[in-house]
Short mmCIF file of C-alpha atoms and ligand atoms in Angstrom, two decimals:
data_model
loop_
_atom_site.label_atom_id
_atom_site.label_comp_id
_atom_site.label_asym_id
_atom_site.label_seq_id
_atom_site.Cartn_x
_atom_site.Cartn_y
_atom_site.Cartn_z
CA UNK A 1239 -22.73 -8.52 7.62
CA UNK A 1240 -18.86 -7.96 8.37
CA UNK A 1241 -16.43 -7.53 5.53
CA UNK A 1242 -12.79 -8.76 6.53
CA UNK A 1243 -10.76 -5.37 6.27
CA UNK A 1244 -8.02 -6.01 3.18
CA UNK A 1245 -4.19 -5.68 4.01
CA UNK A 1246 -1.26 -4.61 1.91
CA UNK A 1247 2.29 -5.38 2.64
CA UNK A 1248 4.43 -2.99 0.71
CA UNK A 1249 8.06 -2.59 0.53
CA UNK A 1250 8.88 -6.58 0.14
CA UNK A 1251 12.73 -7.12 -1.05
CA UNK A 1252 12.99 -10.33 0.22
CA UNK A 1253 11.36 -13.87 -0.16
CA UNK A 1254 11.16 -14.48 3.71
CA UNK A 1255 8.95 -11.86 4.21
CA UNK A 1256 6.71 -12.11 1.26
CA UNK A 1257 6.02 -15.86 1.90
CA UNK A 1258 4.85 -14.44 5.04
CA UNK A 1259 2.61 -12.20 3.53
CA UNK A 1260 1.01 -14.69 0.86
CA UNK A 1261 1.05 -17.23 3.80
CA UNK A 1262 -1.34 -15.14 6.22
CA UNK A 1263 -3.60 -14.22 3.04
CA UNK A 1264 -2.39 -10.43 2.57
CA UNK A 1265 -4.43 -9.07 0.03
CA UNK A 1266 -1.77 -7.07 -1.92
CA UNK A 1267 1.76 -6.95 -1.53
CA UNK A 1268 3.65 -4.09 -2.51
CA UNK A 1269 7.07 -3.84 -4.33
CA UNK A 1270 8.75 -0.25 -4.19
CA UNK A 1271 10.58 0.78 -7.54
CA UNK A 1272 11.98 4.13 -6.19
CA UNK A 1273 15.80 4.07 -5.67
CA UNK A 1274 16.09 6.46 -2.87
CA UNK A 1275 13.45 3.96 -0.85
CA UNK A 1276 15.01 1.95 1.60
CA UNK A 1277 12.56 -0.67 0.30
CA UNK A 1278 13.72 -0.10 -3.48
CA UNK A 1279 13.92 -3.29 -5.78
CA UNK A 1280 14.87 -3.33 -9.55
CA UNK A 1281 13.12 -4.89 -11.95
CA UNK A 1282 15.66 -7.80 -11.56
CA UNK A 1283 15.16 -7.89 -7.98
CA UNK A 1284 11.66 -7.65 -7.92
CA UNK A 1285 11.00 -10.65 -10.77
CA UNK A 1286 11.62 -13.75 -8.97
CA UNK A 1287 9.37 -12.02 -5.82
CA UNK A 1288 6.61 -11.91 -8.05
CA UNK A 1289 6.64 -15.25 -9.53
CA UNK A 1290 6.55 -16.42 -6.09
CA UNK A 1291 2.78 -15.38 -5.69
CA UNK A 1292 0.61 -18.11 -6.45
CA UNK A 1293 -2.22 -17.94 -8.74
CA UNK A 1294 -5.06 -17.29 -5.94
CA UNK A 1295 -2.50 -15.04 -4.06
CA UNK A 1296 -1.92 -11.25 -3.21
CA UNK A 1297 -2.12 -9.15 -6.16
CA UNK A 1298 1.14 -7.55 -6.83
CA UNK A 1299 1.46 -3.65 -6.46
CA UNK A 1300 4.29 -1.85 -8.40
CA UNK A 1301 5.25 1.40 -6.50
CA UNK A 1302 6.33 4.34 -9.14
CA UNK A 1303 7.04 8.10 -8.35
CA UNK A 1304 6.53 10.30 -11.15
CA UNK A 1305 7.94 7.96 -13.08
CA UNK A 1306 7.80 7.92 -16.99
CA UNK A 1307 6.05 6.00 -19.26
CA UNK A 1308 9.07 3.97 -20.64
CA UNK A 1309 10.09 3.27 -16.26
CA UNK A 1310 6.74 1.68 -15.90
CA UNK A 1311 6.94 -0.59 -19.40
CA UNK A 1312 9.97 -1.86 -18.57
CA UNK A 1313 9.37 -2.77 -15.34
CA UNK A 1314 6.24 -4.63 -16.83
CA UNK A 1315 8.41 -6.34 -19.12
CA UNK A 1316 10.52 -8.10 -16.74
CA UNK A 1317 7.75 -8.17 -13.39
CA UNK A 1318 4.39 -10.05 -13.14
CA UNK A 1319 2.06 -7.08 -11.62
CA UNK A 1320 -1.67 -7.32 -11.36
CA UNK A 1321 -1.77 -3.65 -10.29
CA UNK A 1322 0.01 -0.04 -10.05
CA UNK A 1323 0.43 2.04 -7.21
CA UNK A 1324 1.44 5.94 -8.32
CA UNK A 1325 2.75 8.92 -6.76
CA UNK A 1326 2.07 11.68 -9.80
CA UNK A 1327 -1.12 13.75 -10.02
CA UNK A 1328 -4.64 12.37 -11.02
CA UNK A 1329 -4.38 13.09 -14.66
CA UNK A 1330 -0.92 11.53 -14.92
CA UNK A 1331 -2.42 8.56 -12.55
CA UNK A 1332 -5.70 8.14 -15.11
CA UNK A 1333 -3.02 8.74 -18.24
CA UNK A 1334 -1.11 5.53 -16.63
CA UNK A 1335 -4.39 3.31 -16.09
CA UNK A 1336 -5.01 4.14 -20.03
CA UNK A 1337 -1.76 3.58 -21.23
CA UNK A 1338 -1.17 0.58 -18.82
CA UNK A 1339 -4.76 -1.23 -18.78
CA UNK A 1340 -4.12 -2.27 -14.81
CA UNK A 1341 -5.88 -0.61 -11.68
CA UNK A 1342 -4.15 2.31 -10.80
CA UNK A 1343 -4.59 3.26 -6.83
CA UNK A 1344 -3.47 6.88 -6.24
CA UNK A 1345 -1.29 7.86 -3.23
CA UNK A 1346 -2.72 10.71 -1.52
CA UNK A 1347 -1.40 12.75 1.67
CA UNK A 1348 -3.67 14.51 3.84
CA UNK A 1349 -2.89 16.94 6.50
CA UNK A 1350 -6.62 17.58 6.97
CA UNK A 1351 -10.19 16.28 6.90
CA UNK A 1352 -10.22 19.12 3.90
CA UNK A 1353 -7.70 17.30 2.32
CA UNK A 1354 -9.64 13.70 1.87
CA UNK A 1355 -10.85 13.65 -1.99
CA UNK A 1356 -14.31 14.09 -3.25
CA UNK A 1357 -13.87 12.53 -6.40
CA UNK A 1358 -12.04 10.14 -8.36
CA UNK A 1359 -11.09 8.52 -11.63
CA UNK A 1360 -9.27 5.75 -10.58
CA UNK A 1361 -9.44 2.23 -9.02
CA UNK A 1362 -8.60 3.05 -5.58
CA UNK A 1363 -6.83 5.74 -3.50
CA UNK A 1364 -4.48 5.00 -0.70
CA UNK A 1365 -4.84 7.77 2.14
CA UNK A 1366 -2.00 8.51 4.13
CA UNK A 1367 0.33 11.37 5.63
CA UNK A 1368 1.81 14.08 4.07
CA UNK A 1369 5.56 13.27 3.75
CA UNK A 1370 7.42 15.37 7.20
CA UNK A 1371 9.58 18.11 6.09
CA UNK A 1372 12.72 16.76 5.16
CA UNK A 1373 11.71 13.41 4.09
CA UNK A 1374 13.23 11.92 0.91
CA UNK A 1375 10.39 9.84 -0.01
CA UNK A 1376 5.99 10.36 -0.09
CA UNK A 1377 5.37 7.75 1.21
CA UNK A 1378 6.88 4.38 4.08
CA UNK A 1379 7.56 7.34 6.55
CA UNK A 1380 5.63 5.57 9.58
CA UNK A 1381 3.18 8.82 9.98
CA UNK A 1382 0.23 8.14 10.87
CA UNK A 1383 -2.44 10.18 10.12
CA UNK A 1384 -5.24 11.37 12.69
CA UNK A 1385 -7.50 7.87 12.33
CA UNK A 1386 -11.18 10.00 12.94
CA UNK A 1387 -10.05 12.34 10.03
CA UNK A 1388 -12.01 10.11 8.05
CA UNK A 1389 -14.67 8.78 10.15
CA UNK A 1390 -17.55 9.77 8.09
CA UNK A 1391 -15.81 10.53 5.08
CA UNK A 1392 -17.29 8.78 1.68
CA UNK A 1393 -14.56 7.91 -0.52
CA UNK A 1394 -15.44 8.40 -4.14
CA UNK A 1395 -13.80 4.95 -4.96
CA UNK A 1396 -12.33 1.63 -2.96
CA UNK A 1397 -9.32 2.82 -0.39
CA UNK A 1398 -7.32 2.49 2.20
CA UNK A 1399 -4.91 3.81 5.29
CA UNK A 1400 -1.66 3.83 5.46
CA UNK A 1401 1.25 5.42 7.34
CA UNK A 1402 2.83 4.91 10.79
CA UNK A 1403 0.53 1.23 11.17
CA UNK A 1404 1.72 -1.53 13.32
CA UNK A 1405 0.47 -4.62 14.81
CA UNK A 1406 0.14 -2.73 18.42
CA UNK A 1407 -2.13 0.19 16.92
CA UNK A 1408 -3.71 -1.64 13.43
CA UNK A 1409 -6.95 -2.42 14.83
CA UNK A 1410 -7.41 0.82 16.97
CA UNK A 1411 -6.72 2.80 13.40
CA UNK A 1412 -9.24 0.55 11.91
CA UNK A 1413 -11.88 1.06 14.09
CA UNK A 1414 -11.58 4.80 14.70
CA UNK A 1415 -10.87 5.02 10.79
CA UNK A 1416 -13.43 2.81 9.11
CA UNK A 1417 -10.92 2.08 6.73
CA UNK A 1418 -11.99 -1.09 4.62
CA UNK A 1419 -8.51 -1.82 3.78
CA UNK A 1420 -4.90 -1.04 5.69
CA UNK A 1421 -1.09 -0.88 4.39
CA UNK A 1422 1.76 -0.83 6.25
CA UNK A 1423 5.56 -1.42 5.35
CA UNK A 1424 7.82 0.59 8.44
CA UNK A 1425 5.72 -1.00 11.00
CA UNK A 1426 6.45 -4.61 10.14
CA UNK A 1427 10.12 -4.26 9.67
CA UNK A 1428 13.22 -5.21 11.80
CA UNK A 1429 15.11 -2.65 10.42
CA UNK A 1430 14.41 -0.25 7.01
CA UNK A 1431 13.86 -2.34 4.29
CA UNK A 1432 14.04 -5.84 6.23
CA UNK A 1433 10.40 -7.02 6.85
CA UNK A 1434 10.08 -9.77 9.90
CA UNK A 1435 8.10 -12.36 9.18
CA UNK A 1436 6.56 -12.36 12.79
CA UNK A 1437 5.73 -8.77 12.29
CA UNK A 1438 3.89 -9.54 9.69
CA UNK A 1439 1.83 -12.26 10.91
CA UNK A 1440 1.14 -10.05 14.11
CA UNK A 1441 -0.17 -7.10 11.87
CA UNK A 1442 -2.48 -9.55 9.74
CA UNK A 1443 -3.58 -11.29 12.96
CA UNK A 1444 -4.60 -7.58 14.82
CA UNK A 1445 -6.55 -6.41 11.53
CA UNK A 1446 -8.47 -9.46 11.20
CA UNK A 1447 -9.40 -9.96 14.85
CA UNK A 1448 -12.41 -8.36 16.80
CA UNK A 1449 -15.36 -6.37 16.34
CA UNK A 1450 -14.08 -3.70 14.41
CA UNK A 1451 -14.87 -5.40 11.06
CA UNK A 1452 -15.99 -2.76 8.33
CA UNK A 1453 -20.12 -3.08 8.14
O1 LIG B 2851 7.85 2.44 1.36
C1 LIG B 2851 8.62 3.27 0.84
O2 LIG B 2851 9.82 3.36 1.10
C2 LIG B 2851 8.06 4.23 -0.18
C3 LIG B 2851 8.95 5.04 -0.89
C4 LIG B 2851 8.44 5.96 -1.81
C5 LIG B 2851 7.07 6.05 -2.05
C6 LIG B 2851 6.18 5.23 -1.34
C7 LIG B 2851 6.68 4.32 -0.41
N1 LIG B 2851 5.81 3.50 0.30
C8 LIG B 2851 4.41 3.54 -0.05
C9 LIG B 2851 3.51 2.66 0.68
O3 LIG B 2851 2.50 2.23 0.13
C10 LIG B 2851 3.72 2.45 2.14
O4 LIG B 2851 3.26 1.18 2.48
C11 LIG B 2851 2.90 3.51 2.89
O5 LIG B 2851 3.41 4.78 2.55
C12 LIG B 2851 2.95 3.27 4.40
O6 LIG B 2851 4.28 3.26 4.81
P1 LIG B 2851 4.62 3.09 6.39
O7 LIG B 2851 4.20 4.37 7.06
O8 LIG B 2851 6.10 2.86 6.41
O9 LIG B 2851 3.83 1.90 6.90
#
């Protein structure tokens, strides 16, 4: 029995590309409330997006950074999200999930196989590469990791790869991988921040299609 691998669009700004998204049944699609992202909504911004999603649709992913209690409520305020993606350690991720009562996935950057977690509190964990030196953001830095790092490897809870994807290399990563889920933002863009809607019909396409299924 073959499980379709999930997919996440993250970074959406605009409705073009996230009726492309809910249109080629993404699982999740991801909206990025960090102001130095070139993906970055506002609460404002990001509102209308989300009442886009019909009921049966993606699940909608807030994106935070360390961010504070009081970021995360008001963003909640204005924004239908069914789910919270966090870049902050796992006891600040698990405080979140308590305070906040949604799934919490933690971001997590590997470098090595040693780096893949053991263990985990939380809903889900989204493995990808450490940010490169320099960078001004974790995470939507196209890096790929090394897809046999985690051949083999048994997640403590449900995750998935991201970093560097495309629809040229999505189902190679999958299949050397294993991963049972994928996310990708850079590699479906025209440009930083603009998603193409044939992009992202491409990278849905390549992750659904052929044998490399999770089993
Ligand atoms: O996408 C961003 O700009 C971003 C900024 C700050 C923190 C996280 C960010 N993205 C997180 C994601 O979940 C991305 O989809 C993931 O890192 C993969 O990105 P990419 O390598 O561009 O496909």
């Amino acid at each position: 029995m073959t499980h379709p691998v999930a997919i996440k669009i993250c970074g959406l700004t605009e409705p073009e590309g996230l009726d492309a998204a809910i249109a080629h049944g993404a699982d999740w699609v991801g909206f990025v409330f960090f102001a130095r992202s070139p993906r970055a909504v506002t609460p404002a911004q990001a509102a209308p997006l989300a009442a886009r999603v019909p009921p049966g649709g993606p699940r909608r992913i807030g994106l935070f950074v360390a961010p504070d209690d009081d970021t995360i409520a008001a963003t909640l305020d204005a924004v239908a999200l069914d789910g919270l993606q966090i870049y902050a350690p796992p006891a600040r991720a698990l405080e979140i999930r308590q305070t906040f009562g949604l799934p919490v996935w933690q971001a997590h950057g590997v470098a090595t196989a040693g780096d893949l977690p053991t263990a985990s509190t939380l809903d889900g964990l989204v493995i990808e590469s450490r940010p490169p030196a320099g960078a001004d953001r974790p995470g939507g830095n196209a890096q790929p990791i090394d897809w046999a790092m985690t051949k083999g490897w048994q997640s403590p809870v449900p995750w998935m790869l991201a970093g560097g994807l495309t629809p040229e290399t999505v189902a190679q990563a999958i299949a050397l991988s294993g991963a049972p889920a994928v996310d990708v933002s850079s590699g479906v863009e025209s440009a930083p921040g603009r998603k193409d809607a044939r992009l992202i019909a491409r990278f849905i396409q390549a992750a659904r299609q052929g044998p490399h299924q999770r089993r």
